mmCIF file of C-alpha atoms in Angstrom:
data_model
loop_
_atom_site.group_PDB
_atom_site.id
_atom_site.type_symbol
_atom_site.label_atom_id
_atom_site.label_comp_id
_atom_site.label_asym_id
_atom_site.label_seq_id
_atom_site.Cartn_x
_atom_site.Cartn_y
_atom_site.Cartn_z
ATOM 1 C CA UNK Q 572 -44.710 67.121 -11.213
ATOM 2 C CA UNK Q 573 -42.299 66.279 -14.008
ATOM 3 C CA UNK Q 574 -38.662 66.131 -12.926
ATOM 4 C CA UNK Q 575 -36.524 68.666 -14.797
ATOM 5 C CA UNK Q 576 -33.021 68.338 -16.145
ATOM 6 C CA UNK Q 577 -31.893 71.040 -13.677
ATOM 7 C CA UNK Q 578 -33.069 68.916 -10.758
ATOM 8 C CA UNK Q 579 -31.088 65.954 -12.068
ATOM 9 C CA UNK Q 580 -28.039 68.193 -12.516
ATOM 10 C CA UNK Q 581 -28.327 69.493 -8.939
ATOM 11 C CA UNK Q 582 -28.683 65.954 -7.568
ATOM 12 C CA UNK Q 583 -25.617 64.734 -9.488
ATOM 13 C CA UNK Q 584 -23.593 67.871 -8.842
ATOM 14 C CA UNK Q 585 -23.043 68.610 -12.526
ATOM 15 C CA UNK Q 586 -24.268 71.100 -15.105
ATOM 16 C CA UNK Q 587 -27.541 70.634 -17.057
ATOM 17 C CA UNK Q 588 -25.419 70.406 -20.231
ATOM 18 C CA UNK Q 589 -23.585 67.391 -18.805
ATOM 19 C CA UNK Q 590 -26.883 65.685 -17.977
ATOM 20 C CA UNK Q 591 -28.048 66.371 -21.530
ATOM 21 C CA UNK Q 592 -24.905 64.755 -22.978
ATOM 22 C CA UNK Q 593 -25.375 61.655 -20.814
ATOM 23 C CA UNK Q 594 -29.072 61.070 -21.516
ATOM 24 C CA UNK Q 595 -28.635 62.011 -25.184
ATOM 25 C CA UNK Q 596 -25.563 59.778 -25.490
ATOM 26 C CA UNK Q 597 -23.466 62.359 -27.336
ATOM 27 C CA UNK Q 598 -20.265 64.226 -26.530
ATOM 28 C CA UNK Q 599 -17.617 63.253 -23.983
ATOM 29 C CA UNK Q 600 -18.434 62.552 -20.326
ATOM 30 C CA UNK Q 601 -16.138 60.671 -17.938
ATOM 31 C CA UNK Q 602 -17.348 57.288 -16.710
ATOM 32 C CA UNK Q 603 -17.418 58.521 -13.115
ATOM 33 C CA UNK Q 604 -19.621 61.488 -14.007
ATOM 34 C CA UNK Q 605 -21.812 59.344 -16.246
ATOM 35 C CA UNK Q 606 -22.479 56.933 -13.373
ATOM 36 C CA UNK Q 607 -23.427 59.826 -11.051
ATOM 37 C CA UNK Q 608 -25.836 61.269 -13.613
ATOM 38 C CA UNK Q 609 -27.471 57.920 -14.363
ATOM 39 C CA UNK Q 610 -27.892 57.249 -10.645
ATOM 40 C CA UNK Q 611 -29.632 60.626 -10.235
ATOM 41 C CA UNK Q 612 -31.830 59.939 -13.260
ATOM 42 C CA UNK Q 613 -32.922 56.619 -11.772
ATOM 43 C CA UNK Q 614 -33.486 57.979 -8.264
ATOM 44 C CA UNK Q 615 -35.561 60.954 -9.415
ATOM 45 C CA UNK Q 616 -37.384 59.057 -12.173
ATOM 46 C CA UNK Q 617 -36.330 61.558 -14.812
ATOM 47 C CA UNK Q 618 -37.618 61.095 -18.353
ATOM 48 C CA UNK Q 619 -35.853 63.140 -21.046
ATOM 49 C CA UNK Q 620 -37.812 65.394 -23.377
ATOM 50 C CA UNK Q 621 -37.438 63.624 -26.726
ATOM 51 C CA UNK Q 622 -38.398 66.736 -28.701
ATOM 52 C CA UNK Q 623 -35.834 68.920 -26.965
ATOM 53 C CA UNK Q 624 -33.217 66.203 -27.334
ATOM 54 C CA UNK Q 625 -33.891 65.881 -31.054
ATOM 55 C CA UNK Q 626 -33.314 69.616 -31.524
ATOM 56 C CA UNK Q 627 -29.828 69.158 -30.095
ATOM 57 C CA UNK Q 628 -28.879 65.855 -31.697
ATOM 58 C CA UNK Q 629 -30.901 66.404 -34.900
ATOM 59 C CA UNK Q 630 -32.152 62.813 -34.552
ATOM 60 C CA UNK Q 631 -35.546 61.551 -33.387
ATOM 61 C CA UNK Q 632 -34.708 57.827 -33.499
ATOM 62 C CA UNK Q 633 -37.869 57.253 -35.507
ATOM 63 C CA UNK Q 634 -38.274 55.690 -38.964
ATOM 64 C CA UNK Q 635 -41.263 56.279 -41.213
ATOM 65 C CA UNK Q 636 -42.626 52.990 -42.564
ATOM 66 C CA UNK Q 637 -45.101 53.544 -45.397
ATOM 67 C CA UNK Q 638 -47.140 50.587 -46.699
ATOM 68 C CA UNK Q 639 -50.206 50.370 -48.898
ATOM 69 C CA UNK Q 640 -52.587 48.407 -46.647
ATOM 70 C CA UNK Q 641 -51.748 47.172 -43.150
ATOM 71 C CA UNK Q 642 -54.902 44.998 -43.120
ATOM 72 C CA UNK Q 643 -53.225 42.812 -45.752
ATOM 73 C CA UNK Q 644 -51.438 39.935 -43.915
ATOM 74 C CA UNK Q 645 -48.561 40.273 -46.381
ATOM 75 C CA UNK Q 646 -47.748 43.786 -45.172
ATOM 76 C CA UNK Q 647 -48.359 42.900 -41.531
ATOM 77 C CA UNK Q 648 -45.644 40.246 -41.852
ATOM 78 C CA UNK Q 649 -43.387 42.720 -43.638
ATOM 79 C CA UNK Q 650 -43.806 45.259 -40.826
ATOM 80 C CA UNK Q 651 -42.839 42.646 -38.233
ATOM 81 C CA UNK Q 652 -39.694 41.898 -40.202
ATOM 82 C CA UNK Q 653 -38.762 45.592 -40.258
ATOM 83 C CA UNK Q 654 -39.535 46.160 -36.580
ATOM 84 C CA UNK Q 655 -37.424 43.236 -35.397
ATOM 85 C CA UNK Q 656 -34.324 45.022 -36.693
ATOM 86 C CA UNK Q 657 -35.207 48.665 -36.000
ATOM 87 C CA UNK Q 658 -36.178 47.987 -32.386
ATOM 88 C CA UNK Q 659 -32.861 46.257 -31.721
ATOM 89 C CA UNK Q 660 -31.080 49.410 -32.866
ATOM 90 C CA UNK Q 661 -33.164 51.771 -30.731
ATOM 91 C CA UNK Q 662 -35.481 53.077 -33.450
ATOM 92 C CA UNK Q 663 -39.267 53.343 -33.239
ATOM 93 C CA UNK Q 664 -41.478 52.979 -36.317
ATOM 94 C CA UNK Q 665 -44.142 55.454 -37.348
ATOM 95 C CA UNK Q 666 -46.497 53.462 -39.589
ATOM 96 C CA UNK Q 667 -48.679 54.936 -42.322
ATOM 97 C CA UNK Q 668 -51.027 53.543 -45.013
ATOM 98 C CA UNK Q 669 -51.460 54.918 -48.531
ATOM 99 C CA UNK Q 670 -54.290 52.716 -49.863
ATOM 100 C CA UNK Q 671 -52.387 52.495 -53.178
ATOM 101 C CA UNK Q 672 -52.988 56.234 -53.677
ATOM 102 C CA UNK Q 673 -50.097 58.383 -54.908
ATOM 103 C CA UNK Q 674 -51.548 61.643 -53.563
ATOM 104 C CA UNK Q 675 -51.996 60.103 -50.150
ATOM 105 C CA UNK Q 676 -48.450 58.737 -50.296
ATOM 106 C CA UNK Q 677 -47.159 62.218 -51.079
ATOM 107 C CA UNK Q 678 -49.096 63.694 -48.139
ATOM 108 C CA UNK Q 679 -47.907 60.961 -45.773
ATOM 109 C CA UNK Q 680 -44.254 61.436 -46.764
ATOM 110 C CA UNK Q 681 -44.548 65.200 -46.254
ATOM 111 C CA UNK Q 682 -46.140 64.750 -42.812
ATOM 112 C CA UNK Q 683 -43.448 62.314 -41.701
ATOM 113 C CA UNK Q 684 -40.763 64.728 -42.882
ATOM 114 C CA UNK Q 685 -42.368 67.410 -40.727
ATOM 115 C CA UNK Q 686 -42.233 64.945 -37.818
ATOM 116 C CA UNK Q 687 -38.459 64.818 -38.482
ATOM 117 C CA UNK Q 688 -38.200 61.055 -38.938
ATOM 118 C CA UNK Q 689 -34.603 59.971 -39.439
ATOM 119 C CA UNK Q 690 -35.278 57.672 -42.413
ATOM 120 C CA UNK Q 691 -37.945 56.089 -44.587
ATOM 121 C CA UNK Q 692 -38.842 52.550 -45.623
ATOM 122 C CA UNK Q 693 -41.521 52.723 -48.320
ATOM 123 C CA UNK Q 694 -43.712 50.330 -50.300
ATOM 124 C CA UNK Q 695 -44.349 52.696 -53.239
ATOM 125 C CA UNK Q 696 -47.851 53.070 -54.660
ATOM 126 C CA UNK Q 697 -46.490 53.450 -58.193
ATOM 127 C CA UNK Q 698 -43.389 52.564 -60.164
ATOM 128 C CA UNK Q 699 -43.732 55.762 -62.188
ATOM 129 C CA UNK Q 700 -42.310 59.205 -61.401
ATOM 130 C CA UNK Q 701 -42.301 60.012 -57.686
ATOM 131 C CA UNK Q 702 -40.895 63.536 -57.157
ATOM 132 C CA UNK Q 703 -41.761 63.443 -53.448
ATOM 133 C CA UNK Q 704 -39.481 60.410 -52.996
ATOM 134 C CA UNK Q 705 -36.762 62.063 -55.069
ATOM 135 C CA UNK Q 706 -37.013 65.064 -52.748
ATOM 136 C CA UNK Q 707 -36.406 62.787 -49.752
ATOM 137 C CA UNK Q 708 -33.229 61.527 -51.432
ATOM 138 C CA UNK Q 709 -32.062 65.032 -52.368
ATOM 139 C CA UNK Q 710 -32.402 66.105 -48.723
ATOM 140 C CA UNK Q 711 -30.024 63.348 -47.684
ATOM 141 C CA UNK Q 712 -32.649 61.376 -45.751
ATOM 142 C CA UNK Q 713 -32.027 57.604 -45.935
ATOM 143 C CA UNK Q 714 -34.691 55.860 -48.042
ATOM 144 C CA UNK Q 715 -35.167 52.172 -48.788
ATOM 145 C CA UNK Q 716 -37.905 50.778 -51.016
ATOM 146 C CA UNK Q 717 -39.299 47.347 -50.207
ATOM 147 C CA UNK Q 718 -41.447 44.873 -52.177
ATOM 148 C CA UNK Q 719 -41.614 47.265 -55.146
ATOM 149 C CA UNK Q 720 -39.271 49.515 -57.036
ATOM 150 C CA UNK Q 721 -39.566 52.942 -58.660
ATOM 151 C CA UNK Q 722 -38.139 53.515 -62.130
ATOM 152 C CA UNK Q 723 -35.229 55.966 -62.322
ATOM 153 C CA UNK Q 724 -34.926 56.362 -58.550
ATOM 154 C CA UNK Q 725 -31.436 55.397 -57.358
ATOM 155 C CA UNK Q 726 -32.102 54.044 -53.858
ATOM 156 C CA UNK Q 727 -31.748 50.709 -52.095
ATOM 157 C CA UNK Q 728 -34.572 48.375 -53.110
ATOM 158 C CA UNK Q 729 -35.420 44.988 -51.590
ATOM 159 C CA UNK Q 730 -37.715 42.759 -53.653
ATOM 160 C CA UNK Q 731 -38.211 39.189 -54.797
ATOM 161 C CA UNK Q 732 -37.632 37.807 -58.289
ATOM 162 C CA UNK Q 733 -41.235 38.347 -59.356
ATOM 163 C CA UNK Q 734 -40.757 37.408 -63.003
ATOM 164 C CA UNK Q 735 -39.134 34.078 -62.201
ATOM 165 C CA UNK Q 736 -41.810 33.249 -59.609
ATOM 166 C CA UNK Q 737 -44.628 33.889 -62.077
ATOM 167 C CA UNK Q 738 -42.756 32.030 -64.831
ATOM 168 C CA UNK Q 739 -42.496 28.888 -62.692
ATOM 169 C CA UNK Q 740 -46.176 29.011 -61.739
ATOM 170 C CA UNK Q 741 -47.484 29.421 -65.282
ATOM 171 C CA UNK Q 742 -45.001 26.901 -66.694
ATOM 172 C CA UNK Q 743 -46.315 24.335 -64.218
ATOM 173 C CA UNK Q 744 -49.888 24.917 -65.379
ATOM 174 C CA UNK Q 745 -48.760 24.469 -68.984
ATOM 175 C CA UNK Q 746 -47.072 21.164 -68.107
ATOM 176 C CA UNK Q 747 -50.370 20.013 -66.649
ATOM 177 C CA UNK Q 748 -51.953 20.539 -70.073
ATOM 178 C CA UNK Q 749 -53.501 24.001 -69.741
ATOM 179 C CA UNK Q 750 -53.329 26.381 -72.678
ATOM 180 C CA UNK Q 751 -56.050 28.899 -71.750
ATOM 181 C CA UNK Q 752 -54.492 30.393 -68.640
ATOM 182 C CA UNK Q 753 -55.894 33.633 -67.278
ATOM 183 C CA UNK Q 754 -53.939 36.082 -65.137
ATOM 184 C CA UNK Q 755 -55.558 38.418 -62.600
ATOM 185 C CA UNK Q 756 -53.545 41.471 -61.520
ATOM 186 C CA UNK Q 757 -54.279 44.745 -59.807
ATOM 187 C CA UNK Q 758 -52.336 47.979 -60.432
ATOM 188 C CA UNK Q 759 -50.183 47.626 -63.555
ATOM 189 C CA UNK Q 760 -48.231 50.740 -62.530
ATOM 190 C CA UNK Q 761 -46.300 48.871 -59.834
ATOM 191 C CA UNK Q 762 -43.203 46.842 -60.553
ATOM 192 C CA UNK Q 763 -44.448 43.624 -58.944
ATOM 193 C CA UNK Q 764 -47.298 43.354 -61.433
ATOM 194 C CA UNK Q 765 -45.149 44.475 -64.359
ATOM 195 C CA UNK Q 766 -42.690 41.690 -63.568
ATOM 196 C CA UNK Q 767 -45.277 38.995 -62.816
ATOM 197 C CA UNK Q 768 -47.000 39.746 -66.105
ATOM 198 C CA UNK Q 769 -43.620 39.475 -67.850
ATOM 199 C CA UNK Q 770 -43.114 36.035 -66.269
ATOM 200 C CA UNK Q 771 -46.574 34.956 -67.430
ATOM 201 C CA UNK Q 772 -45.854 36.086 -70.996
ATOM 202 C CA UNK Q 773 -42.412 34.416 -71.015
ATOM 203 C CA UNK Q 774 -43.856 31.057 -69.971
ATOM 204 C CA UNK Q 775 -46.463 31.191 -72.736
ATOM 205 C CA UNK Q 776 -43.952 32.313 -75.362
ATOM 206 C CA UNK Q 777 -41.480 29.526 -74.536
ATOM 207 C CA UNK Q 778 -44.291 27.004 -74.987
ATOM 208 C CA UNK Q 779 -45.516 28.505 -78.280
ATOM 209 C CA UNK Q 780 -48.768 29.722 -76.723
ATOM 210 C CA UNK Q 781 -50.445 33.032 -77.515
ATOM 211 C CA UNK Q 782 -50.994 35.516 -74.697
ATOM 212 C CA UNK Q 783 -54.627 36.377 -75.402
ATOM 213 C CA UNK Q 784 -55.412 39.851 -74.129
ATOM 214 C CA UNK Q 785 -58.869 38.706 -73.008
ATOM 215 C CA UNK Q 786 -57.127 36.419 -70.510
ATOM 216 C CA UNK Q 787 -54.998 39.248 -69.073
ATOM 217 C CA UNK Q 788 -57.180 41.199 -66.667
ATOM 218 C CA UNK Q 789 -56.466 43.858 -64.031
ATOM 219 C CA UNK Q 790 -58.599 45.537 -61.391
ATOM 220 C CA UNK Q 791 -58.396 47.587 -58.178
ATOM 221 C CA UNK Q 792 -56.441 46.213 -55.226
ATOM 222 C CA UNK Q 793 -59.443 44.746 -53.406
ATOM 223 C CA UNK Q 794 -60.915 41.293 -52.988
ATOM 224 C CA UNK Q 795 -64.288 42.496 -54.253
ATOM 225 C CA UNK Q 796 -62.785 43.928 -57.447
ATOM 226 C CA UNK Q 797 -61.068 40.604 -58.119
ATOM 227 C CA UNK Q 798 -64.313 38.755 -57.422
ATOM 228 C CA UNK Q 799 -66.197 40.867 -59.981
ATOM 229 C CA UNK Q 800 -63.438 40.545 -62.573
ATOM 230 C CA UNK Q 801 -63.154 36.749 -62.275
ATOM 231 C CA UNK Q 802 -66.954 36.388 -62.299
ATOM 232 C CA UNK Q 803 -67.004 38.141 -65.673
ATOM 233 C CA UNK Q 804 -64.152 35.986 -66.993
ATOM 234 C CA UNK Q 805 -66.000 32.795 -66.010
ATOM 235 C CA UNK Q 806 -69.235 33.992 -67.593
ATOM 236 C CA UNK Q 807 -67.566 34.383 -70.992
ATOM 237 C CA UNK Q 808 -68.072 32.043 -73.914
ATOM 238 C CA UNK Q 809 -64.575 30.565 -73.608
ATOM 239 C CA UNK Q 810 -63.553 30.681 -69.993
ATOM 240 C CA UNK Q 811 -59.975 29.894 -68.932
ATOM 241 C CA UNK Q 812 -59.148 26.404 -67.713
ATOM 242 C CA UNK Q 813 -56.637 27.787 -65.223
ATOM 243 C CA UNK Q 814 -56.060 31.054 -63.344
ATOM 244 C CA UNK Q 815 -52.885 32.652 -62.034
ATOM 245 C CA UNK Q 816 -53.641 35.328 -59.430
ATOM 246 C CA UNK Q 817 -50.893 37.875 -58.836
ATOM 247 C CA UNK Q 818 -51.405 38.478 -55.086
ATOM 248 C CA UNK Q 819 -53.364 37.178 -52.115
ATOM 249 C CA UNK Q 820 -56.302 39.607 -52.402
ATOM 250 C CA UNK Q 821 -56.749 38.598 -56.046
ATOM 251 C CA UNK Q 822 -56.671 34.938 -54.976
ATOM 252 C CA UNK Q 823 -59.396 35.340 -52.350
ATOM 253 C CA UNK Q 824 -61.658 37.186 -54.794
ATOM 254 C CA UNK Q 825 -61.050 34.520 -57.449
ATOM 255 C CA UNK Q 826 -61.929 31.661 -55.082
ATOM 256 C CA UNK Q 827 -65.197 33.373 -54.146
ATOM 257 C CA UNK Q 828 -66.116 33.920 -57.819
ATOM 258 C CA UNK Q 829 -65.272 30.332 -58.793
ATOM 259 C CA UNK Q 830 -67.392 28.875 -56.011
ATOM 260 C CA UNK Q 831 -70.345 31.169 -56.683
ATOM 261 C CA UNK Q 832 -70.194 30.128 -60.347
ATOM 262 C CA UNK Q 833 -70.752 26.528 -59.200
ATOM 263 C CA UNK Q 834 -67.305 25.419 -60.346
ATOM 264 C CA UNK Q 835 -64.825 23.210 -58.505
ATOM 265 C CA UNK Q 836 -61.096 23.712 -57.978
ATOM 266 C CA UNK Q 837 -59.155 22.077 -59.645
ATOM 267 C CA UNK Q 838 -61.649 19.822 -61.470
ATOM 268 C CA UNK Q 839 -63.276 22.670 -63.422
ATOM 269 C CA UNK Q 840 -60.579 25.299 -63.154
ATOM 270 C CA UNK Q 841 -57.036 25.155 -61.772
ATOM 271 C CA UNK Q 842 -55.779 27.946 -59.528
ATOM 272 C CA UNK Q 843 -52.272 29.111 -58.623
ATOM 273 C CA UNK Q 844 -51.624 32.205 -56.506
ATOM 274 C CA UNK Q 845 -48.709 34.529 -55.805
ATOM 275 C CA UNK Q 846 -48.267 34.745 -51.983
ATOM 276 C CA UNK Q 847 -48.345 31.813 -49.595
ATOM 277 C CA UNK Q 848 -50.192 32.664 -46.374
ATOM 278 C CA UNK Q 849 -51.389 30.528 -43.466
ATOM 279 C CA UNK Q 850 -54.955 30.388 -44.743
ATOM 280 C CA UNK Q 851 -53.666 28.490 -47.787
ATOM 281 C CA UNK Q 852 -53.511 25.412 -45.544
ATOM 282 C CA UNK Q 853 -57.006 25.978 -44.133
ATOM 283 C CA UNK Q 854 -58.831 26.516 -47.405
ATOM 284 C CA UNK Q 855 -59.706 23.285 -49.243
ATOM 285 C CA UNK Q 856 -58.308 22.422 -51.697
ATOM 286 C CA UNK Q 857 -54.929 23.601 -50.470
ATOM 287 C CA UNK Q 858 -53.574 26.400 -52.644
ATOM 288 C CA UNK Q 859 -50.628 25.965 -54.976
ATOM 289 C CA UNK Q 860 -48.657 29.163 -54.524
ATOM 290 C CA UNK Q 861 -45.525 31.188 -55.105
ATOM 291 C CA UNK Q 862 -44.135 31.843 -51.619
ATOM 292 C CA UNK Q 863 -42.227 35.009 -50.806
ATOM 293 C CA UNK Q 864 -39.773 35.443 -47.883
ATOM 294 C CA UNK Q 865 -41.785 38.416 -46.603
ATOM 295 C CA UNK Q 866 -40.364 38.625 -43.070
ATOM 296 C CA UNK Q 867 -36.814 38.371 -44.428
ATOM 297 C CA UNK Q 868 -37.569 41.103 -46.962
ATOM 298 C CA UNK Q 869 -38.566 43.433 -44.113
ATOM 299 C CA UNK Q 870 -35.478 42.439 -42.132
ATOM 300 C CA UNK Q 871 -33.112 43.255 -44.974
ATOM 301 C CA UNK Q 872 -34.824 46.568 -45.774
ATOM 302 C CA UNK Q 873 -34.402 47.592 -42.133
ATOM 303 C CA UNK Q 874 -30.750 46.513 -42.114
ATOM 304 C CA UNK Q 875 -30.079 48.645 -45.179
ATOM 305 C CA UNK Q 876 -31.680 51.749 -43.693
ATOM 306 C CA UNK Q 877 -29.833 51.283 -40.373
ATOM 307 C CA UNK Q 878 -26.546 50.965 -42.258
ATOM 308 C CA UNK Q 879 -27.283 54.269 -44.007
ATOM 309 C CA UNK Q 880 -28.154 55.962 -40.719
ATOM 310 C CA UNK Q 881 -24.819 54.838 -39.276
ATOM 311 C CA UNK Q 882 -22.950 56.069 -42.344
ATOM 312 C CA UNK Q 883 -21.735 52.562 -43.092
ATOM 313 C CA UNK Q 884 -23.185 52.237 -46.589
ATOM 314 C CA UNK Q 885 -23.138 54.610 -49.553
ATOM 315 C CA UNK Q 886 -23.525 52.277 -52.548
ATOM 316 C CA UNK Q 887 -27.026 51.750 -53.949
ATOM 317 C CA UNK Q 888 -28.165 48.138 -54.076
ATOM 318 C CA UNK Q 889 -31.076 46.252 -55.611
ATOM 319 C CA UNK Q 890 -31.517 43.070 -53.587
ATOM 320 C CA UNK Q 891 -33.566 40.259 -55.140
ATOM 321 C CA UNK Q 892 -34.678 37.373 -52.935
ATOM 322 C CA UNK Q 893 -35.739 34.021 -54.379
ATOM 323 C CA UNK Q 894 -39.307 32.783 -54.267
ATOM 324 C CA UNK Q 895 -40.440 29.190 -53.734
ATOM 325 C CA UNK Q 896 -43.068 27.481 -55.860
ATOM 326 C CA UNK Q 897 -45.128 25.119 -53.715
ATOM 327 C CA UNK Q 898 -47.405 22.610 -55.448
ATOM 328 C CA UNK Q 899 -50.522 21.583 -53.541
ATOM 329 C CA UNK Q 900 -54.025 20.551 -54.593
ATOM 330 C CA UNK Q 901 -55.509 23.591 -56.359
ATOM 331 C CA UNK Q 902 -53.713 22.969 -59.653
ATOM 332 C CA UNK Q 903 -54.615 19.256 -59.740
ATOM 333 C CA UNK Q 904 -51.642 17.428 -58.286
ATOM 334 C CA UNK Q 905 -51.462 13.638 -58.866
ATOM 335 C CA UNK Q 906 -51.713 12.895 -55.124
ATOM 336 C CA UNK Q 907 -55.279 14.240 -54.995
ATOM 337 C CA UNK Q 908 -58.009 11.553 -54.970
ATOM 338 C CA UNK Q 909 -61.528 11.721 -56.330
ATOM 339 C CA UNK Q 910 -62.854 11.158 -52.818
ATOM 340 C CA UNK Q 911 -61.670 14.659 -51.870
ATOM 341 C CA UNK Q 912 -59.331 13.343 -49.161
ATOM 342 C CA UNK Q 913 -56.982 16.070 -48.030
ATOM 343 C CA UNK Q 914 -53.309 15.703 -48.815
ATOM 344 C CA UNK Q 915 -50.792 16.073 -46.013
ATOM 345 C CA UNK Q 916 -49.371 19.627 -46.135
ATOM 346 C CA UNK Q 917 -45.999 18.147 -45.147
ATOM 347 C CA UNK Q 918 -45.969 16.392 -48.518
ATOM 348 C CA UNK Q 919 -46.149 19.666 -50.459
ATOM 349 C CA UNK Q 920 -43.882 19.620 -53.474
ATOM 350 C CA UNK Q 921 -41.497 22.551 -53.776
ATOM 351 C CA UNK Q 922 -40.240 23.374 -57.239
#
């Protein structure tokens, strides 16, 4: 049978309230009494009731982590970055997916509030109005956004410099001689895509190139949607000579469409992606990509929410991490030979 707090109290010769203060780590208890209680807890194998404890302390030591798709390696890496910090501080994550759906995000946030999580770290499904997130803030619950921002929501946000990353990628394609450069995005209602599109347009404008609307295409956040979209782009009368894909799912769909169209990368069409994952060094040709410090982004988001929980931080911050532009074979680097010999990944050029 489960050992009760009264049994621990009797064993230690103290009151149940004293045992509660020791195991809950709140209130004053002398070191001598604390040692007696902990010895009784160990001997009897007592496990505190976390629900009862949370009613007293008003803390569950849980953090709600809301992402859009945990099957995406990007978000899996982000979650690991968050967990490394939260676990060290004694917090457990409750993970939820939204599938890029605002209604599902709203339902998930409400459910986690009912579970009395102490704080939230959220990858928002939209950059537009989010009254459910504003409600979290108004209730005084710590909230940190990661990877994406929400307009007119004054909370800590941890992102990368998306516009600059896209600008570097498209500028590189222009330097290689491309003028018909397509961009493949998913949801235009999230800040990452808004900013990456802005970087694309800035690179074209600075090189006196027109941003043709037919070359700016968006679809659902799935590999298959990207595959269908790129297939249609390649079937057009004037197909692009280069593609910039705004995230890893768009890149995978684009590669499938290019290959099924009987085209070669980079001989027939150059390809640069946003997100640098391990499979980029397995796929041939190796993918030129904008690399994000994903794990670090999760780390920093967790640090910010822990600081809020401890009452150490009141100022709102937008933290922008730098990306790295890594040139490999898929955009037609000079080191590539006609024989198809693979380049050494260690010789990747970072710009």
